[in-house]
Amino acid sequence: MGLLLALTFALSAVETAVSAGLPAGVRIGLANIVVMLALLSMGKKEALTIVVAKSVFILITKGATAFVLSLCGGVSSFIAVLLLIQSEKNSLILISVVGALVHNIAQLAAASLILKNINTLFYAPVLIIAGVIAGSATGTVIKITLPAVTKAVNDNK
Amino acid sequence: MKFINLRDGIIVAAIFLSALAFVFVGNFFSGQTAEISVGGEVARIVPLDKDDSFFVGDVSFEVKDGEIFVTDSPCRDKICVKSGGIKNVGETIICLPERVSVRIIGKSDSDSADIIVG
């Protein structure tokens, strides 16, 4: 758990650095990988802890507005993923993509509220495109790493 | 759980394609507007969906195909003329000697976001 937390912070820092070169608001969701891994290998309490920890980290490193956005996105995404996981019919890729999309859209909505500017919502299509790509990528990473993570978690029980 | 299945593959592809479609169609119907200011005050607001040509002071403009150009100006260097056309929100053309500036603003009355967070 501690390892995953450290990983979350590291990935969050990397994502902040990388997003400096990308259009505003495009989330690559690197930290989301850790959240999903935690959810699938440990459980929802642990995963939620990571979501909150990530947001607090962002509060410390980037400030209050970013914190609110991160929390909105993270919690919304968490709930969506939690709901999707209930059904066996949902594949990992759907869950990852929806998770990424919900995260982005929730942040966009929060940003619109904060800025009191409805025009911000026009950004949605771009975010959806980015979200699908990011979701697919994170889904792939999860597929590859989950077996190892689950094994590590179980070995340590 | 499975990594991917047919139903979800189709769902994801559909989401992706419709967002893509939105972006293309949106650019077509943008109907953006240009705001021409002289000496810091807004002099004229010009819709870019109609071809047009007109003067603001001594500077002549032309709107064509959703873009606005400066076609002539009495200034010495004519940088404004050489700037070519602008059409995307936020782009600007400036003529310093004439104190004229042109800026593309979004569809509605309010300006686009003033700050970007996250």
Short mmCIF file of C-alpha atoms in Angstrom, two decimals:
data_model
loop_
_atom_site.label_atom_id
_atom_site.label_comp_id
_atom_site.label_asym_id
_atom_site.label_seq_id
_atom_site.Cartn_x
_atom_site.Cartn_y
_atom_site.Cartn_z
CA MET A 1 0.00 0.00 0.00
CA GLY A 2 2.80 2.34 0.91
CA LEU A 3 4.51 1.42 -2.31
CA LEU A 4 1.43 2.23 -4.32
CA LEU A 5 1.05 5.56 -2.56
CA ALA A 6 4.62 6.49 -3.37
CA LEU A 7 3.99 5.42 -6.94
CA THR A 8 0.89 7.62 -7.08
CA PHE A 9 2.82 10.69 -6.03
CA ALA A 10 5.60 9.97 -8.46
CA LEU A 11 3.17 9.45 -11.34
CA SER A 12 1.29 12.60 -10.39
CA ALA A 13 4.49 14.59 -10.56
CA VAL A 14 5.37 13.09 -13.93
CA GLU A 15 1.90 13.87 -15.24
CA THR A 16 2.15 17.49 -14.13
CA ALA A 17 5.49 17.83 -15.88
CA VAL A 18 4.22 16.24 -19.07
CA SER A 19 0.95 18.16 -19.12
CA ALA A 20 2.92 21.41 -19.35
CA GLY A 21 3.43 20.52 -22.99
CA LEU A 22 -0.15 19.45 -23.69
CA PRO A 23 -3.35 21.43 -24.25
CA ALA A 24 -4.84 22.51 -20.95
CA GLY A 25 -6.89 19.96 -19.10
CA VAL A 26 -5.76 16.96 -21.06
CA ARG A 27 -5.28 14.29 -18.47
CA ILE A 28 -3.11 11.32 -19.22
CA GLY A 29 -4.36 9.70 -16.11
CA LEU A 30 -1.11 8.10 -15.10
CA ALA A 31 -2.11 8.21 -11.47
CA ASN A 32 -5.43 6.61 -12.41
CA ILE A 33 -3.50 3.48 -13.24
CA VAL A 34 -2.55 3.13 -9.62
CA VAL A 35 -6.08 3.79 -8.43
CA MET A 36 -7.48 1.06 -10.63
CA LEU A 37 -4.72 -1.37 -9.69
CA ALA A 38 -5.48 -0.76 -6.04
CA LEU A 39 -9.18 -1.22 -6.62
CA LEU A 40 -8.72 -4.49 -8.45
CA SER A 41 -6.12 -5.98 -6.18
CA MET A 42 -6.96 -4.58 -2.76
CA GLY A 43 -10.42 -3.12 -2.56
CA LYS A 44 -12.41 0.07 -2.65
CA LYS A 45 -11.28 1.49 0.67
CA GLU A 46 -7.65 1.36 -0.40
CA ALA A 47 -8.43 2.74 -3.83
CA LEU A 48 -10.40 5.62 -2.39
CA THR A 49 -7.53 6.38 -0.04
CA ILE A 50 -5.26 6.71 -3.02
CA VAL A 51 -7.69 9.02 -4.82
CA VAL A 52 -7.83 11.32 -1.81
CA ALA A 53 -4.08 11.11 -1.22
CA LYS A 54 -3.44 12.05 -4.81
CA SER A 55 -5.69 15.08 -4.51
CA VAL A 56 -4.01 16.19 -1.30
CA PHE A 57 -0.66 15.83 -3.02
CA ILE A 58 -1.94 18.05 -5.79
CA LEU A 59 -3.18 20.50 -3.18
CA ILE A 60 0.32 20.78 -1.81
CA THR A 61 2.05 20.96 -5.14
CA LYS A 62 -0.36 22.91 -7.32
CA GLY A 63 -2.78 24.69 -5.07
CA ALA A 64 -6.43 24.87 -4.15
CA THR A 65 -8.10 25.07 -7.56
CA ALA A 66 -6.20 22.10 -8.89
CA PHE A 67 -7.09 20.25 -5.70
CA VAL A 68 -10.81 20.78 -6.21
CA LEU A 69 -10.57 19.71 -9.84
CA SER A 70 -8.56 16.63 -8.96
CA LEU A 71 -10.95 15.63 -6.21
CA CYS A 72 -14.02 16.10 -8.42
CA GLY A 73 -12.51 14.15 -11.24
CA GLY A 74 -11.06 11.47 -9.04
CA VAL A 75 -14.15 10.79 -6.97
CA SER A 76 -16.54 10.87 -9.94
CA SER A 77 -14.30 8.53 -11.85
CA PHE A 78 -13.99 6.26 -8.84
CA ILE A 79 -17.76 5.98 -8.50
CA ALA A 80 -18.21 5.29 -12.20
CA VAL A 81 -15.56 2.59 -12.18
CA LEU A 82 -17.01 1.06 -9.04
CA LEU A 83 -20.41 0.82 -10.71
CA LEU A 84 -19.04 -0.69 -13.89
CA ILE A 85 -17.02 -3.30 -12.08
CA GLN A 86 -20.17 -4.82 -10.65
CA SER A 87 -21.04 -6.41 -13.96
CA GLU A 88 -18.96 -9.19 -15.44
CA LYS A 89 -19.92 -8.10 -18.93
CA ASN A 90 -17.83 -4.96 -18.76
CA SER A 91 -14.36 -5.32 -20.18
CA LEU A 92 -11.30 -3.65 -18.74
CA ILE A 93 -11.00 -1.33 -21.66
CA LEU A 94 -14.52 -0.02 -21.24
CA ILE A 95 -13.93 0.61 -17.57
CA SER A 96 -10.62 2.39 -18.18
CA VAL A 97 -12.01 4.57 -20.95
CA VAL A 98 -15.17 5.46 -19.06
CA GLY A 99 -13.07 6.14 -15.98
CA ALA A 100 -10.86 8.51 -17.95
CA LEU A 101 -13.82 10.21 -19.61
CA VAL A 102 -15.77 10.69 -16.41
CA HIS A 103 -12.66 12.11 -14.79
CA ASN A 104 -12.14 14.61 -17.59
CA ILE A 105 -15.76 15.65 -17.97
CA ALA A 106 -16.20 16.05 -14.20
CA GLN A 107 -13.14 18.28 -14.09
CA LEU A 108 -14.42 20.28 -17.04
CA ALA A 109 -17.77 20.79 -15.35
CA ALA A 110 -16.04 21.83 -12.12
CA ALA A 111 -13.81 24.22 -14.06
CA SER A 112 -16.85 25.74 -15.76
CA LEU A 113 -18.48 26.32 -12.38
CA ILE A 114 -15.37 27.87 -10.91
CA LEU A 115 -14.80 30.15 -13.86
CA LYS A 116 -18.55 30.81 -14.10
CA ASN A 117 -18.05 30.40 -17.81
CA ILE A 118 -20.19 28.02 -19.82
CA ASN A 119 -18.00 28.41 -22.89
CA THR A 120 -15.47 26.12 -21.27
CA LEU A 121 -17.75 23.20 -22.04
CA PHE A 122 -16.95 23.58 -25.72
CA TYR A 123 -13.71 21.91 -24.84
CA ALA A 124 -15.56 18.66 -24.19
CA PRO A 125 -15.04 16.94 -27.58
CA VAL A 126 -11.30 17.41 -27.37
CA LEU A 127 -11.30 15.99 -23.86
CA ILE A 128 -13.34 13.02 -24.98
CA ILE A 129 -10.89 12.23 -27.73
CA ALA A 130 -8.00 12.53 -25.31
CA GLY A 131 -9.90 10.52 -22.71
CA VAL A 132 -10.51 7.61 -25.04
CA ILE A 133 -6.85 7.46 -25.98
CA ALA A 134 -5.69 7.84 -22.40
CA GLY A 135 -8.24 5.31 -21.16
CA SER A 136 -7.11 2.77 -23.71
CA ALA A 137 -3.51 3.28 -22.75
CA THR A 138 -4.12 2.99 -19.01
CA GLY A 139 -6.33 -0.05 -19.59
CA THR A 140 -3.50 -1.71 -21.46
CA VAL A 141 -1.00 -0.93 -18.72
CA ILE A 142 -3.37 -2.33 -16.13
CA LYS A 143 -3.87 -5.53 -18.07
CA ILE A 144 -0.14 -6.02 -18.17
CA THR A 145 0.67 -5.12 -14.58
CA LEU A 146 -2.35 -6.39 -12.65
CA PRO A 147 -1.26 -10.03 -12.35
CA ALA A 148 2.03 -9.01 -10.79
CA VAL A 149 0.40 -6.53 -8.44
CA THR A 150 -2.29 -8.94 -7.29
CA LYS A 151 0.35 -11.54 -6.62
CA ALA A 152 2.43 -9.10 -4.58
CA VAL A 153 -0.61 -8.06 -2.57
CA ASN A 154 -1.64 -11.62 -1.87
CA ASP A 155 1.83 -12.70 -0.93
CA ASN A 156 1.94 -10.01 1.69
CA LYS A 157 -1.40 -10.80 3.28
CA MET B 1 -12.35 -9.71 -16.36
CA LYS B 2 -11.79 -9.68 -20.08
CA PHE B 3 -9.57 -7.01 -21.51
CA ILE B 4 -11.79 -6.21 -24.46
CA ASN B 5 -14.92 -7.53 -26.08
CA LEU B 6 -16.95 -6.72 -29.16
CA ARG B 7 -19.69 -4.72 -27.50
CA ASP B 8 -17.28 -2.51 -25.58
CA GLY B 9 -14.98 -2.11 -28.56
CA ILE B 10 -17.90 -0.75 -30.54
CA ILE B 11 -18.99 1.53 -27.69
CA VAL B 12 -15.52 3.02 -27.30
CA ALA B 13 -15.10 3.47 -31.06
CA ALA B 14 -18.51 5.15 -31.27
CA ILE B 15 -17.66 7.59 -28.48
CA PHE B 16 -14.36 8.40 -30.12
CA LEU B 17 -15.82 8.95 -33.57
CA SER B 18 -18.70 11.11 -32.38
CA ALA B 19 -16.32 13.35 -30.45
CA LEU B 20 -14.20 13.61 -33.59
CA ALA B 21 -17.29 14.49 -35.61
CA PHE B 22 -18.20 17.16 -33.08
CA VAL B 23 -14.83 18.80 -33.48
CA PHE B 24 -15.07 18.96 -37.26
CA VAL B 25 -18.68 20.09 -37.43
CA GLY B 26 -18.11 22.60 -34.68
CA ASN B 27 -15.34 24.27 -36.61
CA PHE B 28 -17.62 24.68 -39.60
CA PHE B 29 -20.46 26.36 -37.80
CA SER B 30 -18.26 28.35 -35.49
CA GLY B 31 -19.50 31.66 -36.84
CA GLN B 32 -16.83 33.39 -34.87
CA THR B 33 -16.53 37.09 -34.51
CA ALA B 34 -13.67 39.54 -34.75
CA GLU B 35 -13.38 42.47 -32.42
CA ILE B 36 -11.62 45.48 -33.88
CA SER B 37 -10.30 48.02 -31.38
CA VAL B 38 -8.82 51.43 -31.98
CA GLY B 39 -6.74 53.02 -29.27
CA GLY B 40 -7.89 50.39 -26.78
CA GLU B 41 -11.59 50.88 -27.36
CA VAL B 42 -13.78 48.49 -29.29
CA ALA B 43 -14.69 50.12 -32.57
CA ARG B 44 -16.40 47.37 -34.45
CA ILE B 45 -17.52 43.80 -33.99
CA VAL B 46 -17.45 41.79 -37.18
CA PRO B 47 -19.04 38.41 -37.76
CA LEU B 48 -16.78 36.15 -39.78
CA ASP B 49 -19.43 34.08 -41.46
CA LYS B 50 -20.18 36.69 -44.12
CA ASP B 51 -17.63 37.84 -46.67
CA ASP B 52 -17.20 41.55 -46.37
CA SER B 53 -14.77 44.40 -46.78
CA PHE B 54 -14.77 47.67 -44.93
CA PHE B 55 -12.69 50.40 -43.35
CA VAL B 56 -12.04 51.12 -39.74
CA GLY B 57 -10.41 54.53 -39.73
CA ASP B 58 -7.73 54.38 -42.43
CA VAL B 59 -7.22 50.64 -42.19
CA SER B 60 -9.05 48.45 -44.64
CA PHE B 61 -10.16 44.94 -43.79
CA GLU B 62 -11.56 42.04 -45.64
CA VAL B 63 -13.50 39.07 -44.31
CA LYS B 64 -13.38 35.99 -46.47
CA ASP B 65 -13.98 32.30 -45.79
CA GLY B 66 -14.23 32.82 -42.06
CA GLU B 67 -10.96 34.71 -41.86
CA ILE B 68 -10.25 38.39 -41.47
CA PHE B 69 -7.32 40.14 -43.13
CA VAL B 70 -5.92 43.62 -43.12
CA THR B 71 -5.80 44.56 -46.77
CA ASP B 72 -4.24 47.97 -46.49
CA SER B 73 -3.04 50.47 -43.97
CA PRO B 74 -1.22 53.81 -44.10
CA CYS B 75 1.43 52.57 -41.70
CA ARG B 76 5.04 52.41 -42.85
CA ASP B 77 5.97 48.75 -42.31
CA LYS B 78 2.61 47.15 -43.18
CA ILE B 79 3.26 44.32 -40.76
CA CYS B 80 -0.46 44.11 -40.22
CA VAL B 81 -1.04 43.44 -43.88
CA LYS B 82 1.71 40.86 -44.00
CA SER B 83 0.23 39.10 -40.98
CA GLY B 84 -2.24 37.39 -43.20
CA GLY B 85 -5.61 36.13 -42.03
CA ILE B 86 -6.74 35.08 -38.59
CA LYS B 87 -9.73 33.00 -37.67
CA ASN B 88 -9.17 31.13 -34.43
CA VAL B 89 -10.22 32.42 -31.06
CA GLY B 90 -7.41 34.34 -29.47
CA GLU B 91 -5.52 35.15 -32.64
CA THR B 92 -4.74 38.80 -33.21
CA ILE B 93 -3.47 41.24 -35.78
CA ILE B 94 -2.01 44.48 -34.58
CA CYS B 95 -1.09 47.73 -36.28
CA LEU B 96 0.86 49.78 -33.82
CA PRO B 97 1.22 53.05 -35.73
CA GLU B 98 -2.53 53.09 -36.40
CA ARG B 99 -3.25 51.79 -32.89
CA VAL B 100 -5.58 49.22 -34.35
CA SER B 101 -5.93 45.69 -33.07
CA VAL B 102 -8.10 42.84 -34.25
CA ARG B 103 -8.91 39.90 -32.04
CA ILE B 104 -11.03 36.81 -32.63
CA ILE B 105 -13.54 36.19 -29.90
CA GLY B 106 -15.75 33.18 -29.35
CA LYS B 107 -19.34 32.64 -30.40
CA SER B 108 -21.08 34.20 -27.46
CA ASP B 109 -20.71 37.60 -25.88
CA SER B 110 -18.50 36.58 -23.03
CA ASP B 111 -14.82 36.09 -23.55
CA SER B 112 -13.27 32.70 -23.52
CA ALA B 113 -11.66 31.50 -20.32
CA ASP B 114 -9.30 34.00 -18.78
CA ILE B 115 -7.28 31.49 -16.85
CA ILE B 116 -6.50 27.89 -17.39
CA VAL B 117 -6.07 25.69 -14.36
CA GLY B 118 -4.86 22.14 -14.08
#
